[in-house]
């Protein structure tokens, strides 16, 4: 399928921004080619310059940005020589873009069909009627049901997955030579992401477009790209085809990134995740030698003296590392096997938290003009009878997609939301629903780490004060000792002690999250609720935080209730896992059991959707159609039946399934008998086609 | 949509009711007795008492309020304590003049303000933007009596270009009144112009920075089409509300401007009535102004609802 | 995505950077300078004025600017420059106290309304809606027209009129802040409402409040001057700027300076405050919070 016609040819591209601190060269000396029908994955962490590069390629930079040197040729046309007017004829016709957040990238006040049609009218010279038909044809191409009605709708009436299909349809309308996709699935749920990725892969095969696919997710790259460029601090570190980069990499940064990603076949007991210490350097404070040297485990003196350039090592495989030949020998830097830990009989460990039959309902008055006379408010059953037990010193992971009620459940346990009904026992003692009714000694026992590090620290308080306050309030610590204890806590979360005087805006996202963890530990809690604590962070930062959490748990014997949509992260940190869909648990058990068959069909779909950063892993292709029903109108019978790929018949629509026990700790709530599930389902990973 | 309008209407009627209580009670604070004021200092106590009874001033204040409110709604706005004339025709004639002036002003400053705001936004932080923002902020800050008098000095007195005094007969037809409206209208406009252009600028900048504007650019649509179809359609939406909120400002401007130019509008009548302590007129004028202000906000809300698909179609 | 981003700059440079950015906006510097000069004038003006504001010399009436009378004299032969100097104190003290009053009350109501929520919030906000349904100048005129325009009354009216605007700004910030996770973290460790309101929320309200206050100050000067012009300002013989303009109208053809100097002074001050407030917004709310 990949032909050798080069569509995009970039040579020695430099991009700089004029700022108050002078010119910042955010992209330096990038050379790349993308051929017809090829999907080129550009990976990098935030600050790597990948989005700047993408915008420079189409000459659509912010006002203070400019291309300082280099050349860009698109299908033989020198883009840098074009006038603004000529450039607009290229945009949309020969190059198009799919943006990250579909809910923001579509004009909210124009019906979506018109927004596709205007592409056809502008570039294909179609009449109004022809363009309308073209739009319908494109909507059909991206497999949207009932294109006529979708075309007439406004963005706010459509789901994120549907909007992303519309953006893809728009981008392909003119059959462009070159398509840029900027994190197109990052804002979507994992099952929706999987469906969209399948669609993208199939469509691009058909259209033979050259694609630049920008992402931070190595798993997504492994799933759909042909070639990969790894970007770091504005430069390409390594480039090659998927097999070369994932299986034989020649750069320690790539190796490190791969080691940061938690694996679904190993947990915190088996391995520590790799971490990359330090920060990406600012473009105006680059080290003299290799820009990665200060963070590189393999760096030697020569690395710090001279900056290596991107060199071709073997056919199409480039690296910017002097010691590329030794990278493979250093594989141990990412695989830190832990000595086999003793198997513990889990039933012997006493219970810490026992939450039974928790329900939480919200009354919602419908918005919108047509609903003003609907006096009776709708009832949203956010959490509908969930029971969970957390054992001392263990981690219970709750996994589910956005809107499934996992966060509401956690907030009920924490007492921010008062549960509608149910019982919460901590150490066998019943807890009041609301935080206001809980005693100080109870408050001290449950602490929470929030998702968004920017909002979790008061921007006006020095971070040391934020950590010291719970000590003074809950820790019975003398005022004179607080400073000392704060410094100890900072040390425990690997932050320099002199950070105590800094304000949150002077810290990076990962550092803020460390402060938030230190603050939670300051109260010396028994149960820590971790609500998506790492999901807004880069992979390397995620890895170091997960290691930190695992380490602190071992040291302090605290229990975690870990809420996340990221199955790999949940697998890594958790001893127990509960899978949640529409306010209810469908499968619960030890981490290992939940991740091996038999699974609940929903778990199976989730697992098959995880992007795994290994091109040779074969995953069962189980996809969920449609979107999650609203928690106001919960489907009858088994509430998963509307999307279940293994639905067996009318019983699923009419009767609620009951729990079946796989073993003492592993249960599944499904109508399909366990033997049947066992027969139908295979382990999700496996089948390496070739050994590296 | 109809339900939405009805609900907004209900809210506005409640607000108006509360505003009428404020207006009525504030004007009742007036020291001295209305009857005394009407009859003058030398009236006999009996005559005052008789008039009080006649005017119903001896009844409890709450009764007086409801009596006043019901009469007002029925169109019986009372008799001026100064001129001894029916208040309603007098207020209505002046109101017509004020509306004339306001319309001319709105036709000047709304399109111009939007235009300047959009230009400013497109040239964000450039010379044109700094110039427009600076000048419009300066004008927005200048009280109307300052700009009005400067304009008179500049255009009317120095160049004898337009009439400096606009004290026309209250019932002058629009065609003849027009030349007298120009200077006052410019005066009122200058203040509101800055307000409209600043708000338009900020909403347009927000939209220009949005992902969907970038997406529209990347579609290769001509720049003017990106601006008209994608940017302005969204960025001018809040301007509808901004214009309506600015009406409150405009009313204040009218009161001052009409005094500067001697223009026979409702604002000048208000100043005059306050100077003469003509409570009956003050109450009627205040109620008229508040009603107009509230309804212009209602109209803006409805327009906004019609233009915004999120509200029109519900979420 | 967060965090593998470059290390943040050191704290000390924060203010320096703010000022560096400011230099690109000469209007802001102008605003700060003007307000500073007028502030000094309000304090020392009456002491250094060459004449007493009420000294009349009828033979000297309606004289143009000269070395003796910097801005000329008015219809009673009073020195206009001295009158403006002396009048600045009233403008600053009345508009200033009115603003402070509005900010204090608006802050209190906004904090309560935003933090308590529920019925209290609903009630307070509807009350504010009612006040906002009457154009400010109209309300000021009918109140001052009935109770009489003493200094105290004007201050009270200005303060009263701007409570709704201030409290709305404060409330919206409180509503935003109180759902932030750091407030939940404070609840999680059992902090009192008092602590949460004053130690966690209030510090975050202050920057937008400062910007709002400076804007209110500019509107207050505007309002006080307009009231003066309409005869509802500080009463004679005190030299009220608005009233000086109003009186000067009679002599406009003969002696335009009687009107132009006070009008120009008002213009300069109001524009200066507006520019200063715009600059404060740039410095304190770099993210850009619009009203």
PDB file of C-alpha atoms in Angstrom, chain A residues 82-253:
ATOM      1  CA  UNK A  82       3.483  30.906  -1.804  1.00  0.00           C
ATOM      2  CA  UNK A  83       1.641  34.141  -1.088  1.00  0.00           C
ATOM      3  CA  UNK A  84      -1.089  34.170   1.563  1.00  0.00           C
ATOM      4  CA  UNK A  85      -3.726  34.018  -1.151  1.00  0.00           C
ATOM      5  CA  UNK A  86      -2.103  31.050  -2.862  1.00  0.00           C
ATOM      6  CA  UNK A  87      -1.653  29.375   0.477  1.00  0.00           C
ATOM      7  CA  UNK A  88      -5.387  29.469   1.105  1.00  0.00           C
ATOM      8  CA  UNK A  89      -5.903  27.587  -2.129  1.00  0.00           C
ATOM      9  CA  UNK A  90      -3.607  24.874  -0.810  1.00  0.00           C
ATOM     10  CA  UNK A  91      -5.293  24.706   2.588  1.00  0.00           C
ATOM     11  CA  UNK A  92      -8.383  22.612   2.431  1.00  0.00           C
ATOM     12  CA  UNK A  93      -7.665  21.397  -1.081  1.00  0.00           C
ATOM     13  CA  UNK A  94      -4.262  19.738  -0.819  1.00  0.00           C
ATOM     14  CA  UNK A  95      -3.732  19.718   2.926  1.00  0.00           C
ATOM     15  CA  UNK A  96      -6.337  19.428   5.681  1.00  0.00           C
ATOM     16  CA  UNK A  97      -6.283  19.076   9.429  1.00  0.00           C
ATOM     17  CA  UNK A  98      -8.208  17.188  12.095  1.00  0.00           C
ATOM     18  CA  UNK A  99      -8.000  18.929  15.438  1.00  0.00           C
ATOM     19  CA  UNK A 100      -7.737  17.561  18.929  1.00  0.00           C
ATOM     20  CA  UNK A 101     -10.989  18.482  20.617  1.00  0.00           C
ATOM     21  CA  UNK A 102     -13.887  17.891  18.221  1.00  0.00           C
ATOM     22  CA  UNK A 103     -16.333  19.754  20.447  1.00  0.00           C
ATOM     23  CA  UNK A 104     -14.296  22.929  19.993  1.00  0.00           C
ATOM     24  CA  UNK A 105     -13.180  22.546  16.409  1.00  0.00           C
ATOM     25  CA  UNK A 106     -16.656  22.716  14.891  1.00  0.00           C
ATOM     26  CA  UNK A 107     -18.510  26.008  14.681  1.00  0.00           C
ATOM     27  CA  UNK A 108     -21.289  25.881  17.290  1.00  0.00           C
ATOM     28  CA  UNK A 109     -23.791  27.941  15.330  1.00  0.00           C
ATOM     29  CA  UNK A 110     -23.727  26.315  11.900  1.00  0.00           C
ATOM     30  CA  UNK A 111     -25.343  22.936  11.120  1.00  0.00           C
ATOM     31  CA  UNK A 112     -22.575  20.373  10.703  1.00  0.00           C
ATOM     32  CA  UNK A 113     -23.645  19.390   7.177  1.00  0.00           C
ATOM     33  CA  UNK A 114     -23.080  22.946   5.956  1.00  0.00           C
ATOM     34  CA  UNK A 115     -19.624  22.907   7.459  1.00  0.00           C
ATOM     35  CA  UNK A 116     -18.699  19.912   5.330  1.00  0.00           C
ATOM     36  CA  UNK A 117     -20.460  21.311   2.290  1.00  0.00           C
ATOM     37  CA  UNK A 118     -18.509  24.576   2.368  1.00  0.00           C
ATOM     38  CA  UNK A 119     -15.333  22.551   1.761  1.00  0.00           C
ATOM     39  CA  UNK A 120     -16.865  21.106  -1.382  1.00  0.00           C
ATOM     40  CA  UNK A 121     -18.145  24.474  -2.564  1.00  0.00           C
ATOM     41  CA  UNK A 122     -14.855  26.253  -2.017  1.00  0.00           C
ATOM     42  CA  UNK A 123     -12.475  23.707  -3.438  1.00  0.00           C
ATOM     43  CA  UNK A 124     -14.470  21.418  -5.695  1.00  0.00           C
ATOM     44  CA  UNK A 125     -16.460  24.203  -7.332  1.00  0.00           C
ATOM     45  CA  UNK A 126     -19.737  22.496  -6.526  1.00  0.00           C
ATOM     46  CA  UNK A 127     -23.151  24.102  -6.480  1.00  0.00           C
ATOM     47  CA  UNK A 128     -25.088  24.317  -3.251  1.00  0.00           C
ATOM     48  CA  UNK A 129     -27.066  21.166  -4.047  1.00  0.00           C
ATOM     49  CA  UNK A 130     -24.072  19.167  -5.196  1.00  0.00           C
ATOM     50  CA  UNK A 131     -22.150  20.174  -2.102  1.00  0.00           C
ATOM     51  CA  UNK A 132     -25.001  19.051   0.089  1.00  0.00           C
ATOM     52  CA  UNK A 133     -24.972  15.634  -1.542  1.00  0.00           C
ATOM     53  CA  UNK A 134     -21.223  15.455  -1.170  1.00  0.00           C
ATOM     54  CA  UNK A 135     -21.602  16.181   2.539  1.00  0.00           C
ATOM     55  CA  UNK A 136     -24.124  13.372   2.912  1.00  0.00           C
ATOM     56  CA  UNK A 137     -21.827  11.045   1.013  1.00  0.00           C
ATOM     57  CA  UNK A 138     -18.951  11.922   3.355  1.00  0.00           C
ATOM     58  CA  UNK A 139     -21.100  11.410   6.448  1.00  0.00           C
ATOM     59  CA  UNK A 140     -21.916   7.971   5.122  1.00  0.00           C
ATOM     60  CA  UNK A 141     -18.219   7.304   4.536  1.00  0.00           C
ATOM     61  CA  UNK A 142     -17.479   7.880   8.198  1.00  0.00           C
ATOM     62  CA  UNK A 143     -20.289   5.476   9.076  1.00  0.00           C
ATOM     63  CA  UNK A 144     -22.657   7.883  10.721  1.00  0.00           C
ATOM     64  CA  UNK A 145     -26.173   6.495  10.817  1.00  0.00           C
ATOM     65  CA  UNK A 146     -28.891   8.608   9.195  1.00  0.00           C
ATOM     66  CA  UNK A 147     -26.677  11.222   7.472  1.00  0.00           C
ATOM     67  CA  UNK A 148     -29.640  13.400   6.488  1.00  0.00           C
ATOM     68  CA  UNK A 149     -30.612  14.077  10.075  1.00  0.00           C
ATOM     69  CA  UNK A 150     -27.017  14.362  11.318  1.00  0.00           C
ATOM     70  CA  UNK A 151     -26.240  16.954   8.641  1.00  0.00           C
ATOM     71  CA  UNK A 152     -28.987  19.234   9.910  1.00  0.00           C
ATOM     72  CA  UNK A 153     -27.826  19.153  13.514  1.00  0.00           C
ATOM     73  CA  UNK A 154     -25.715  21.554  15.484  1.00  0.00           C
ATOM     74  CA  UNK A 155     -22.550  20.391  17.272  1.00  0.00           C
ATOM     75  CA  UNK A 156     -24.084  20.568  20.748  1.00  0.00           C
ATOM     76  CA  UNK A 157     -26.601  17.935  19.727  1.00  0.00           C
ATOM     77  CA  UNK A 158     -23.941  15.344  18.870  1.00  0.00           C
ATOM     78  CA  UNK A 159     -21.540  13.218  20.929  1.00  0.00           C
ATOM     79  CA  UNK A 160     -17.753  13.604  20.907  1.00  0.00           C
ATOM     80  CA  UNK A 161     -17.256  10.465  18.841  1.00  0.00           C
ATOM     81  CA  UNK A 162     -19.769  11.634  16.236  1.00  0.00           C
ATOM     82  CA  UNK A 163     -18.147  15.075  16.072  1.00  0.00           C
ATOM     83  CA  UNK A 164     -14.742  13.532  15.497  1.00  0.00           C
ATOM     84  CA  UNK A 165     -16.191  11.505  12.610  1.00  0.00           C
ATOM     85  CA  UNK A 166     -17.562  14.742  11.188  1.00  0.00           C
ATOM     86  CA  UNK A 167     -14.136  16.382  11.400  1.00  0.00           C
ATOM     87  CA  UNK A 168     -12.622  13.411   9.614  1.00  0.00           C
ATOM     88  CA  UNK A 169     -15.340  13.574   6.965  1.00  0.00           C
ATOM     89  CA  UNK A 170     -14.636  17.284   6.482  1.00  0.00           C
ATOM     90  CA  UNK A 171     -10.915  16.698   6.160  1.00  0.00           C
ATOM     91  CA  UNK A 172     -11.339  14.007   3.511  1.00  0.00           C
ATOM     92  CA  UNK A 173     -13.989  15.809   1.440  1.00  0.00           C
ATOM     93  CA  UNK A 174     -11.479  17.234  -1.013  1.00  0.00           C
ATOM     94  CA  UNK A 175      -9.390  14.065  -1.118  1.00  0.00           C
ATOM     95  CA  UNK A 176      -6.267  15.955   0.004  1.00  0.00           C
ATOM     96  CA  UNK A 177      -2.696  14.840  -0.590  1.00  0.00           C
ATOM     97  CA  UNK A 178      -1.685  15.485   2.967  1.00  0.00           C
ATOM     98  CA  UNK A 179      -3.649  15.254   6.202  1.00  0.00           C
ATOM     99  CA  UNK A 180      -2.536  16.344   9.648  1.00  0.00           C
ATOM    100  CA  UNK A 181      -4.243  14.728  12.608  1.00  0.00           C
ATOM    101  CA  UNK A 182      -3.412  16.453  15.891  1.00  0.00           C
ATOM    102  CA  UNK A 183      -4.202  14.147  18.816  1.00  0.00           C
ATOM    103  CA  UNK A 184      -7.559  13.270  17.216  1.00  0.00           C
ATOM    104  CA  UNK A 185      -8.612  10.726  19.825  1.00  0.00           C
ATOM    105  CA  UNK A 186      -7.149  12.201  23.000  1.00  0.00           C
ATOM    106  CA  UNK A 187     -10.439  13.746  24.086  1.00  0.00           C
ATOM    107  CA  UNK A 188     -12.372  10.515  23.560  1.00  0.00           C
ATOM    108  CA  UNK A 189     -13.089   7.482  25.701  1.00  0.00           C
ATOM    109  CA  UNK A 190     -11.022   4.390  25.083  1.00  0.00           C
ATOM    110  CA  UNK A 191     -13.783   2.359  23.421  1.00  0.00           C
ATOM    111  CA  UNK A 192     -14.717   5.290  21.170  1.00  0.00           C
ATOM    112  CA  UNK A 193     -11.049   5.849  20.434  1.00  0.00           C
ATOM    113  CA  UNK A 194     -10.692   2.262  19.267  1.00  0.00           C
ATOM    114  CA  UNK A 195     -13.649   2.597  16.896  1.00  0.00           C
ATOM    115  CA  UNK A 196     -12.332   5.884  15.479  1.00  0.00           C
ATOM    116  CA  UNK A 197      -8.843   4.469  15.020  1.00  0.00           C
ATOM    117  CA  UNK A 198     -10.268   1.525  13.052  1.00  0.00           C
ATOM    118  CA  UNK A 199     -12.213   3.956  10.917  1.00  0.00           C
ATOM    119  CA  UNK A 200      -9.180   6.180  10.314  1.00  0.00           C
ATOM    120  CA  UNK A 201      -7.035   3.205   9.370  1.00  0.00           C
ATOM    121  CA  UNK A 202      -9.637   1.906   6.885  1.00  0.00           C
ATOM    122  CA  UNK A 203     -10.413   5.282   5.340  1.00  0.00           C
ATOM    123  CA  UNK A 204      -6.785   6.205   4.884  1.00  0.00           C
ATOM    124  CA  UNK A 205      -6.116   2.938   3.136  1.00  0.00           C
ATOM    125  CA  UNK A 206      -8.858   3.901   0.719  1.00  0.00           C
ATOM    126  CA  UNK A 207      -7.835   7.516   0.180  1.00  0.00           C
ATOM    127  CA  UNK A 208      -4.064   6.958   0.061  1.00  0.00           C
ATOM    128  CA  UNK A 209      -3.458  10.259   1.778  1.00  0.00           C
ATOM    129  CA  UNK A 210      -0.110  11.035   3.348  1.00  0.00           C
ATOM    130  CA  UNK A 211      -0.806  11.531   7.053  1.00  0.00           C
ATOM    131  CA  UNK A 212       1.047  13.186   9.869  1.00  0.00           C
ATOM    132  CA  UNK A 213      -0.441  11.723  13.019  1.00  0.00           C
ATOM    133  CA  UNK A 214       0.520  13.651  16.157  1.00  0.00           C
ATOM    134  CA  UNK A 215       0.062  11.966  19.492  1.00  0.00           C
ATOM    135  CA  UNK A 216       1.579  11.491  22.906  1.00  0.00           C
ATOM    136  CA  UNK A 217       0.296   7.926  23.029  1.00  0.00           C
ATOM    137  CA  UNK A 218       2.782   5.294  21.899  1.00  0.00           C
ATOM    138  CA  UNK A 219       0.046   2.659  21.884  1.00  0.00           C
ATOM    139  CA  UNK A 220      -1.937   4.586  19.291  1.00  0.00           C
ATOM    140  CA  UNK A 221       1.173   4.922  17.145  1.00  0.00           C
ATOM    141  CA  UNK A 222       1.779   1.186  17.324  1.00  0.00           C
ATOM    142  CA  UNK A 223      -1.776   0.546  16.276  1.00  0.00           C
ATOM    143  CA  UNK A 224      -2.093   2.742  13.207  1.00  0.00           C
ATOM    144  CA  UNK A 225       1.188   4.241  12.032  1.00  0.00           C
ATOM    145  CA  UNK A 226       3.673   3.018   9.440  1.00  0.00           C
ATOM    146  CA  UNK A 227       6.557   5.220  10.461  1.00  0.00           C
ATOM    147  CA  UNK A 228       7.382   7.131  13.606  1.00  0.00           C
ATOM    148  CA  UNK A 229       9.348  10.222  14.503  1.00  0.00           C
ATOM    149  CA  UNK A 230      10.166  10.751  18.177  1.00  0.00           C
ATOM    150  CA  UNK A 231      10.451  14.398  19.047  1.00  0.00           C
ATOM    151  CA  UNK A 232      12.136  15.879  22.091  1.00  0.00           C
ATOM    152  CA  UNK A 233      12.566  19.567  22.940  1.00  0.00           C
ATOM    153  CA  UNK A 234      12.106  20.666  19.340  1.00  0.00           C
ATOM    154  CA  UNK A 235      14.266  18.104  17.577  1.00  0.00           C
ATOM    155  CA  UNK A 236      13.757  14.652  16.133  1.00  0.00           C
ATOM    156  CA  UNK A 237      15.569  12.085  18.249  1.00  0.00           C
ATOM    157  CA  UNK A 238      14.780   8.977  16.289  1.00  0.00           C
ATOM    158  CA  UNK A 239      12.893   8.115  13.150  1.00  0.00           C
ATOM    159  CA  UNK A 240      12.146   4.820  11.484  1.00  0.00           C
ATOM    160  CA  UNK A 241       9.410   2.361  10.677  1.00  0.00           C
ATOM    161  CA  UNK A 242       7.295   0.926  13.441  1.00  0.00           C
ATOM    162  CA  UNK A 243       9.322  -2.248  13.850  1.00  0.00           C
ATOM    163  CA  UNK A 244      12.602  -0.350  13.942  1.00  0.00           C
ATOM    164  CA  UNK A 245      11.515   2.164  16.523  1.00  0.00           C
ATOM    165  CA  UNK A 246       9.508  -0.104  18.785  1.00  0.00           C
ATOM    166  CA  UNK A 247      11.616  -3.214  18.558  1.00  0.00           C
ATOM    167  CA  UNK A 248      15.193  -2.136  17.802  1.00  0.00           C
ATOM    168  CA  UNK A 249      15.368   1.396  18.964  1.00  0.00           C
ATOM    169  CA  UNK A 250      18.554   3.337  18.692  1.00  0.00           C
ATOM    170  CA  UNK A 251      17.795   6.139  21.105  1.00  0.00           C
ATOM    171  CA  UNK A 252      17.658   6.001  24.903  1.00  0.00           C
ATOM    172  CA  UNK A 253      14.799   8.555  24.966  1.00  0.00           C
TER     173      UNK A 253
END
